[in-house]
Tab-separated table of C-alpha atoms in Angstrom:
chain	number	residue	atom	x	y	z
A	1	UNK	CA	66.984	112.873	125.056
A	2	UNK	CA	67.270	112.469	128.818
A	3	UNK	CA	64.179	111.440	130.740
A	4	UNK	CA	62.770	114.198	132.964
A	5	UNK	CA	63.199	113.824	136.682
A	6	UNK	CA	60.305	112.361	138.617
A	7	UNK	CA	58.157	114.848	140.464
A	8	UNK	CA	59.472	113.529	143.778
A	9	UNK	CA	63.056	114.126	142.650
A	10	UNK	CA	62.182	117.628	141.430
A	11	UNK	CA	60.492	118.484	144.723
A	12	UNK	CA	63.445	117.145	146.705
A	13	UNK	CA	65.930	119.069	144.565
A	14	UNK	CA	64.168	122.421	144.830
A	15	UNK	CA	63.467	121.950	148.543
A	16	UNK	CA	67.125	121.097	149.174
A	17	UNK	CA	68.261	124.301	147.467
A	18	UNK	CA	65.683	126.263	149.452
A	19	UNK	CA	66.875	124.846	152.767
A	20	UNK	CA	70.488	125.573	151.796
A	21	UNK	CA	69.690	129.199	150.952
A	22	UNK	CA	67.716	129.666	154.160
A	23	UNK	CA	70.544	128.199	156.243
A	24	UNK	CA	73.067	130.516	154.596
A	25	UNK	CA	70.847	133.556	155.085
A	26	UNK	CA	70.337	132.701	158.757
A	27	UNK	CA	74.124	132.558	159.124
A	28	UNK	CA	74.434	135.922	157.386
A	29	UNK	CA	71.759	137.406	159.660
A	30	UNK	CA	73.588	136.100	162.738
A	31	UNK	CA	76.836	137.705	161.555
A	32	UNK	CA	74.997	140.995	160.969
A	33	UNK	CA	73.597	141.082	164.518
A	34	UNK	CA	70.747	143.629	164.857
A	35	UNK	CA	71.192	144.762	161.249
A	36	UNK	CA	70.193	141.308	160.035
A	37	UNK	CA	66.448	141.440	160.725
A	38	UNK	CA	65.433	141.823	157.069
A	39	UNK	CA	67.743	138.996	156.023
A	40	UNK	CA	66.316	136.775	158.761
A	41	UNK	CA	62.754	137.441	157.592
A	42	UNK	CA	63.765	136.497	154.054
A	43	UNK	CA	65.438	133.321	155.330
A	44	UNK	CA	62.254	132.407	157.189
A	45	UNK	CA	60.180	132.865	154.024
A	46	UNK	CA	62.438	130.579	151.992
A	47	UNK	CA	62.554	127.998	154.792
A	48	UNK	CA	58.741	127.975	154.934
A	49	UNK	CA	58.614	127.590	151.170
A	50	UNK	CA	60.912	124.550	151.322
A	51	UNK	CA	58.666	123.006	153.987
A	52	UNK	CA	55.654	123.606	151.742
A	53	UNK	CA	57.357	121.684	148.940
A	54	UNK	CA	57.705	118.620	151.156
A	55	UNK	CA	54.019	118.921	152.054
A	56	UNK	CA	53.236	119.012	148.332
A	57	UNK	CA	54.891	115.637	147.833
A	58	UNK	CA	53.110	114.082	150.817
A	59	UNK	CA	49.771	115.355	149.519
A	60	UNK	CA	50.333	113.938	146.039
A	61	UNK	CA	51.392	110.580	147.466
A	62	UNK	CA	48.120	110.356	149.414
A	63	UNK	CA	45.732	111.355	146.596
A	64	UNK	CA	42.830	109.000	145.931
A	65	UNK	CA	41.400	110.686	142.829
A	66	UNK	CA	41.625	109.313	139.294
A	67	UNK	CA	44.928	108.746	137.524
A	68	UNK	CA	43.961	111.465	135.031
A	69	UNK	CA	43.447	113.998	137.830
A	70	UNK	CA	46.727	113.032	139.489
A	71	UNK	CA	48.581	113.452	136.194
A	72	UNK	CA	47.049	116.905	135.711
A	73	UNK	CA	47.967	117.959	139.238
A	74	UNK	CA	51.537	116.772	138.742
A	75	UNK	CA	51.830	118.709	135.475
A	76	UNK	CA	50.663	121.938	137.114
A	77	UNK	CA	53.037	121.512	140.032
A	78	UNK	CA	55.980	120.593	137.814
A	79	UNK	CA	55.580	123.890	135.920
A	80	UNK	CA	55.756	125.787	139.202
A	81	UNK	CA	58.792	123.785	140.303
A	82	UNK	CA	60.567	124.785	137.093
A	83	UNK	CA	59.873	128.421	137.972
A	84	UNK	CA	61.169	127.868	141.503
A	85	UNK	CA	64.391	126.406	140.167
A	86	UNK	CA	64.981	129.517	138.025
A	87	UNK	CA	64.198	131.846	140.926
A	88	UNK	CA	66.258	130.107	143.599
A	89	UNK	CA	69.464	129.863	141.567
A	90	UNK	CA	70.254	133.614	141.571
A	91	UNK	CA	69.246	133.813	145.229
A	92	UNK	CA	71.666	130.996	145.986
A	93	UNK	CA	74.401	132.903	144.142
A	94	UNK	CA	73.723	136.014	146.252
A	95	UNK	CA	73.825	134.016	149.474
A	96	UNK	CA	77.048	132.276	148.442
A	97	UNK	CA	78.728	135.629	147.786
A	98	UNK	CA	77.667	137.220	151.084
A	99	UNK	CA	78.871	134.521	153.498
A	100	UNK	CA	82.624	134.907	152.749
A	101	UNK	CA	82.217	138.695	152.577
A	102	UNK	CA	81.043	138.919	156.181
A	103	UNK	CA	83.673	136.411	157.284
A	104	UNK	CA	86.370	138.601	155.717
A	105	UNK	CA	85.521	141.565	157.963
A	106	UNK	CA	84.655	139.570	161.062
A	107	UNK	CA	87.693	140.850	162.996
A	108	UNK	CA	86.990	144.524	162.245
A	109	UNK	CA	83.779	145.610	164.016
A	110	UNK	CA	83.609	149.009	162.306
A	111	UNK	CA	84.016	147.559	158.825
A	112	UNK	CA	81.700	144.650	159.591
A	113	UNK	CA	78.991	147.100	160.636
A	114	UNK	CA	79.353	149.006	157.371
A	115	UNK	CA	79.119	145.790	155.380
A	116	UNK	CA	76.110	144.645	157.424
A	117	UNK	CA	74.290	147.921	156.778
A	118	UNK	CA	74.998	147.639	153.076
A	119	UNK	CA	73.720	144.045	152.985
A	120	UNK	CA	70.618	145.195	154.823
A	121	UNK	CA	70.169	147.967	152.263
A	122	UNK	CA	70.483	145.446	149.426
A	123	UNK	CA	67.699	143.301	150.895
A	124	UNK	CA	65.228	146.157	151.319
A	125	UNK	CA	66.034	148.446	148.380
A	126	UNK	CA	67.694	146.549	145.533
A	127	UNK	CA	65.415	145.604	142.694
A	128	UNK	CA	67.063	142.270	141.994
A	129	UNK	CA	66.436	140.902	145.485
A	130	UNK	CA	62.900	142.274	145.719
A	131	UNK	CA	62.012	140.887	142.297
A	132	UNK	CA	63.042	137.331	143.172
A	133	UNK	CA	61.384	137.582	146.561
A	134	UNK	CA	58.107	138.682	144.973
A	135	UNK	CA	58.182	135.891	142.390
A	136	UNK	CA	58.915	133.263	145.035
A	137	UNK	CA	55.903	134.438	147.026
A	138	UNK	CA	53.776	134.058	143.914
A	139	UNK	CA	54.971	130.458	143.454
A	140	UNK	CA	54.072	129.842	147.106
A	141	UNK	CA	50.569	131.178	146.492
A	142	UNK	CA	50.076	128.906	143.481
A	143	UNK	CA	51.342	125.822	145.308
A	144	UNK	CA	48.966	126.506	148.199
A	145	UNK	CA	46.130	126.764	145.685
A	146	UNK	CA	47.016	123.509	143.931
A	147	UNK	CA	47.275	121.712	147.277
A	148	UNK	CA	43.754	122.818	148.190
A	149	UNK	CA	42.463	121.788	144.762
A	150	UNK	CA	44.209	118.405	144.957
A	151	UNK	CA	42.607	117.751	148.325
A	152	UNK	CA	39.193	118.812	147.036
A	153	UNK	CA	39.182	116.579	143.949
A	154	UNK	CA	40.374	113.689	146.108
A	155	UNK	CA	37.562	113.911	148.686
A	156	UNK	CA	34.630	115.620	146.979
A	157	UNK	CA	32.834	112.335	146.271
A	158	UNK	CA	33.018	111.332	149.921
A	159	UNK	CA	30.779	112.258	152.822
A	160	UNK	CA	32.930	114.973	154.389
A	161	UNK	CA	30.894	117.819	152.934
A	162	UNK	CA	31.860	120.459	155.544
A	163	UNK	CA	35.503	120.061	154.543
A	164	UNK	CA	34.515	120.186	150.870
A	165	UNK	CA	32.697	123.440	151.589
A	166	UNK	CA	35.731	124.973	153.259
A	167	UNK	CA	38.064	123.921	150.459
A	168	UNK	CA	35.613	125.323	147.933
A	169	UNK	CA	35.641	128.677	149.709
A	170	UNK	CA	39.421	128.579	150.014
A	171	UNK	CA	39.780	128.049	146.265
A	172	UNK	CA	37.370	130.870	145.508
A	173	UNK	CA	39.563	133.133	147.629
A	174	UNK	CA	42.685	131.902	145.835
A	175	UNK	CA	41.220	132.582	142.391
A	176	UNK	CA	40.285	136.080	143.497
A	177	UNK	CA	43.809	136.699	144.812
A	178	UNK	CA	45.479	135.330	141.672
A	179	UNK	CA	43.250	137.420	139.421
A	180	UNK	CA	44.174	140.495	141.405
A	181	UNK	CA	47.876	139.653	141.255
A	182	UNK	CA	47.767	139.497	137.468
A	183	UNK	CA	45.427	142.448	136.941
A	184	UNK	CA	46.953	144.732	139.570
A	185	UNK	CA	50.614	143.777	140.074
A	186	UNK	CA	51.438	146.993	141.935
A	187	UNK	CA	48.897	146.154	144.642
A	188	UNK	CA	50.214	142.621	145.009
A	189	UNK	CA	53.807	143.792	145.219
A	190	UNK	CA	52.931	146.393	147.840
A	191	UNK	CA	51.972	143.496	150.091
A	192	UNK	CA	55.614	142.463	150.135
A	193	UNK	CA	56.823	146.088	150.356
A	194	UNK	CA	58.111	146.057	146.805
A	195	UNK	CA	56.772	147.237	143.472
A	196	UNK	CA	57.820	145.191	140.517
A	197	UNK	CA	59.576	147.384	137.984
A	198	UNK	CA	61.620	145.623	135.325
A	199	UNK	CA	63.824	147.206	132.694
A	200	UNK	CA	67.265	148.131	131.499
A	201	UNK	CA	68.909	151.240	130.177
A	202	UNK	CA	72.058	151.010	128.145
A	203	UNK	CA	72.443	154.643	127.098
A	204	UNK	CA	73.758	156.173	130.318
A	205	UNK	CA	77.268	156.410	131.703
A	206	UNK	CA	77.577	155.102	135.221
A	207	UNK	CA	80.356	156.205	137.591
A	208	UNK	CA	82.621	153.679	139.206
A	209	UNK	CA	81.183	151.546	141.979
A	210	UNK	CA	83.742	152.937	144.384
A	211	UNK	CA	82.500	156.478	143.687
A	212	UNK	CA	78.937	155.304	144.109
A	213	UNK	CA	79.632	153.679	147.471
A	214	UNK	CA	81.358	156.802	148.762
A	215	UNK	CA	78.359	158.933	147.867
A	216	UNK	CA	80.302	161.239	145.539
A	217	UNK	CA	77.722	161.244	142.758
A	218	UNK	CA	73.990	161.300	142.158
A	219	UNK	CA	72.727	158.040	140.663
A	220	UNK	CA	71.321	158.347	137.130
A	221	UNK	CA	67.952	157.065	138.294
A	222	UNK	CA	67.714	160.095	140.580
A	223	UNK	CA	69.114	162.586	138.087
A	224	UNK	CA	67.000	161.640	135.123
A	225	UNK	CA	64.149	159.516	136.463
A	226	UNK	CA	63.747	155.785	136.047
A	227	UNK	CA	65.542	154.405	133.011
A	228	UNK	CA	63.525	152.861	130.221
A	229	UNK	CA	64.113	149.549	128.510
A	230	UNK	CA	64.752	149.731	124.745
A	231	UNK	CA	61.380	149.288	123.085
A	232	UNK	CA	60.319	146.125	121.342
A	233	UNK	CA	56.786	145.253	120.268
A	234	UNK	CA	54.564	148.156	121.248
A	235	UNK	CA	57.276	149.646	123.431
A	236	UNK	CA	57.343	146.703	125.805
A	237	UNK	CA	59.226	143.448	125.918
A	238	UNK	CA	57.524	140.758	123.874
A	239	UNK	CA	55.070	138.720	125.911
A	240	UNK	CA	55.072	141.016	128.958
A	241	UNK	CA	51.958	143.042	129.681
A	242	UNK	CA	52.229	146.797	130.114
A	243	UNK	CA	50.867	146.598	133.657
A	244	UNK	CA	53.678	144.226	134.639
A	245	UNK	CA	56.475	145.946	132.772
A	246	UNK	CA	58.669	148.856	133.750
A	247	UNK	CA	62.126	148.959	134.919
A	248	UNK	CA	63.746	148.588	138.242
A	249	UNK	CA	62.100	147.781	141.530
A	250	UNK	CA	61.108	150.945	143.289
A	251	UNK	CA	62.195	150.910	146.925
A	252	UNK	CA	59.564	150.705	149.631
A	253	UNK	CA	58.245	153.991	151.010
A	254	UNK	CA	59.920	153.407	154.350
A	255	UNK	CA	63.166	151.782	155.379
A	256	UNK	CA	66.908	152.183	154.824
A	257	UNK	CA	66.711	152.970	151.096
A	258	UNK	CA	69.654	155.397	151.005
A	259	UNK	CA	72.768	153.573	149.877
A	260	UNK	CA	75.251	153.315	152.785
A	261	UNK	CA	78.714	154.745	152.217
A	262	UNK	CA	81.885	152.757	152.832
A	263	UNK	CA	84.618	154.615	154.707
A	264	UNK	CA	87.982	153.606	156.104
A	265	UNK	CA	88.373	150.737	153.646
A	266	UNK	CA	91.001	150.058	151.029
A	267	UNK	CA	90.038	150.198	147.366
A	268	UNK	CA	90.241	146.407	147.197
A	269	UNK	CA	87.929	146.032	150.195
A	270	UNK	CA	85.435	148.481	148.716
A	271	UNK	CA	85.389	146.615	145.426
A	272	UNK	CA	84.826	143.269	147.167
A	273	UNK	CA	81.866	144.697	149.085
A	274	UNK	CA	80.378	146.271	145.966
A	275	UNK	CA	80.799	143.105	143.924
A	276	UNK	CA	78.671	141.167	146.417
A	277	UNK	CA	76.027	143.796	147.200
A	278	UNK	CA	75.475	146.022	144.164
A	279	UNK	CA	73.397	143.323	142.424
A	280	UNK	CA	73.302	145.146	139.100
A	281	UNK	CA	70.779	144.191	136.427
A	282	UNK	CA	72.539	143.772	133.083
A	283	UNK	CA	71.050	142.729	129.747
A	284	UNK	CA	71.458	138.993	130.374
A	285	UNK	CA	69.978	139.264	133.856
A	286	UNK	CA	67.138	141.356	132.495
A	287	UNK	CA	66.282	138.728	129.894
A	288	UNK	CA	66.234	136.039	132.582
A	289	UNK	CA	63.976	138.136	134.800
A	290	UNK	CA	61.552	138.726	131.945
A	291	UNK	CA	61.432	134.989	131.269
A	292	UNK	CA	60.686	134.245	134.928
A	293	UNK	CA	57.945	136.863	135.014
A	294	UNK	CA	56.352	135.498	131.836
A	295	UNK	CA	56.505	131.908	133.112
A	296	UNK	CA	54.985	132.942	136.430
A	297	UNK	CA	52.095	134.809	134.825
A	298	UNK	CA	51.437	131.877	132.482
A	299	UNK	CA	51.361	129.483	135.447
A	300	UNK	CA	49.023	131.812	137.349
A	301	UNK	CA	46.593	131.908	134.429
A	302	UNK	CA	46.671	128.123	134.091
A	303	UNK	CA	46.074	127.818	137.827
A	304	UNK	CA	43.055	130.108	137.595
A	305	UNK	CA	41.651	128.107	134.662
A	306	UNK	CA	42.013	124.671	136.228
A	307	UNK	CA	40.716	125.803	139.630
A	308	UNK	CA	37.756	127.587	138.037
A	309	UNK	CA	36.856	124.380	136.197
A	310	UNK	CA	37.068	122.426	139.434
A	311	UNK	CA	34.848	124.934	141.217
A	312	UNK	CA	32.315	124.797	138.396
A	313	UNK	CA	31.947	121.022	138.715
A	314	UNK	CA	32.103	120.826	142.498
A	315	UNK	CA	28.751	121.442	144.167
A	316	UNK	CA	28.397	122.959	147.605
A	317	UNK	CA	25.893	120.643	149.205
A	318	UNK	CA	25.878	122.017	152.742
A	319	UNK	CA	25.365	125.542	154.118
A	320	UNK	CA	28.239	127.303	155.811
A	321	UNK	CA	27.093	126.417	159.323
A	322	UNK	CA	27.852	122.791	158.449
A	323	UNK	CA	31.488	123.727	158.004
A	324	UNK	CA	31.438	125.624	161.294
A	325	UNK	CA	30.013	122.584	163.046
A	326	UNK	CA	32.794	120.493	161.499
A	327	UNK	CA	35.436	122.864	162.880
A	328	UNK	CA	33.771	122.908	166.290
A	329	UNK	CA	33.577	119.125	166.560
A	330	UNK	CA	37.032	118.515	165.124
A	331	UNK	CA	39.027	121.208	166.887
A	332	UNK	CA	36.991	121.522	170.113
A	333	UNK	CA	35.467	118.089	170.766
A	334	UNK	CA	34.785	118.895	174.424
A	335	UNK	CA	32.941	122.129	173.701
A	336	UNK	CA	29.211	121.906	174.271
A	337	UNK	CA	28.321	125.277	172.764
A	338	UNK	CA	26.083	124.835	169.693
A	339	UNK	CA	27.034	126.578	166.478
A	340	UNK	CA	23.530	127.703	165.611
A	341	UNK	CA	20.310	128.188	167.468
A	342	UNK	CA	19.756	129.613	170.921
A	343	UNK	CA	22.159	129.053	173.765
C-alpha cells in the first residue's frame, strides 16, 4: 500500500490545481469581454482559495502547540483537502473544455458573442457549476475556521489575551455559521446566489441538444416541474439528509437564466458548443456529487465538534475592551485616543 502524501505535498497539489483553474478562467473571461464578468468572479474565488491553502501550510509550519494537537489539526485539514481535490477536478475539466471552444470562434465576432453568452449562462444558471462553487466555498469556510483554531491552541497559554479573546469570538461565529449551513442549506446557498438541489431523473425523454439550443422545445423541468431522483432509503439517497437533498440547482432569481440560442452555426459547431456548456448531470456524476456533499457535511460536523471542544476548554480572561485596546495599539500605534473612559 502506497504511503499517503505529506500534508505539505497535498496542499501544494491542490493549490497548484486551483491556480491553474483560476488562470484558465481568467483567460476565458478575457476572451468573453464584457460577458465574462461572472467567470472572472469565479476565477477570483478559486484564486483566493489557492492562496488560502498556502497560508494553511505556513500556519501549520509555525505552530507551537503539542504534537498531539498538531496531528489533530493536520488530520482535519487533510480531510478537507481530499474534498477539495474531488471538487476541483470537474471544475478543471470544465475550464479545459472552454478554452479551445472560445479559441475556435475567435475570428467570428458574432459566433464568439453567442458562445460567450452561453458560457455566461452556464456559470450563473447550470446546476453543476453552482453546486461545485457552493461546495468549494464551504471548504473555504472550514479552512478559515481551522486556521483560527490552530492559532488559538498555539497561543492560548501565552500572555496575548486580547488576541485569544478575538480568536475565541471568531470561532464562536464560525460554529454558528457552520451550524446554520448544515441546518439551513437553502439560506447558505442563497448567499452565493444558488440553491443546492441534487437529483436525477431517468424516466423522461430529452430532445436533442441542437433542438434545445435553438429553443424549439420546452425543457422537461419546465413542462413537468423539477425531476425527482429514484427513491432509496426513505425516498432520499442514503446518507443525505432531506434538507440537503433534491435535484438540480435552481437558478438564481435574477440574471441571465434563459438558455441562449445558437444561430448561424453549422450542426457541428452547435454540437461542439453544447458539449462544452450543457454540463449535464448523469447517474455517474450524480453519485459523485452526492459523495462530495456527504463528505462536506461530515467534515463540517467534525469541525463543529473539535472547535466546540476547544472553546469549552479555552477561557476568556479579559473583557472585550482589552481586545479593542490591542487593535488600537497594534494597528494605530500613534493614536492617542483611549478606548474606554472619557475623552
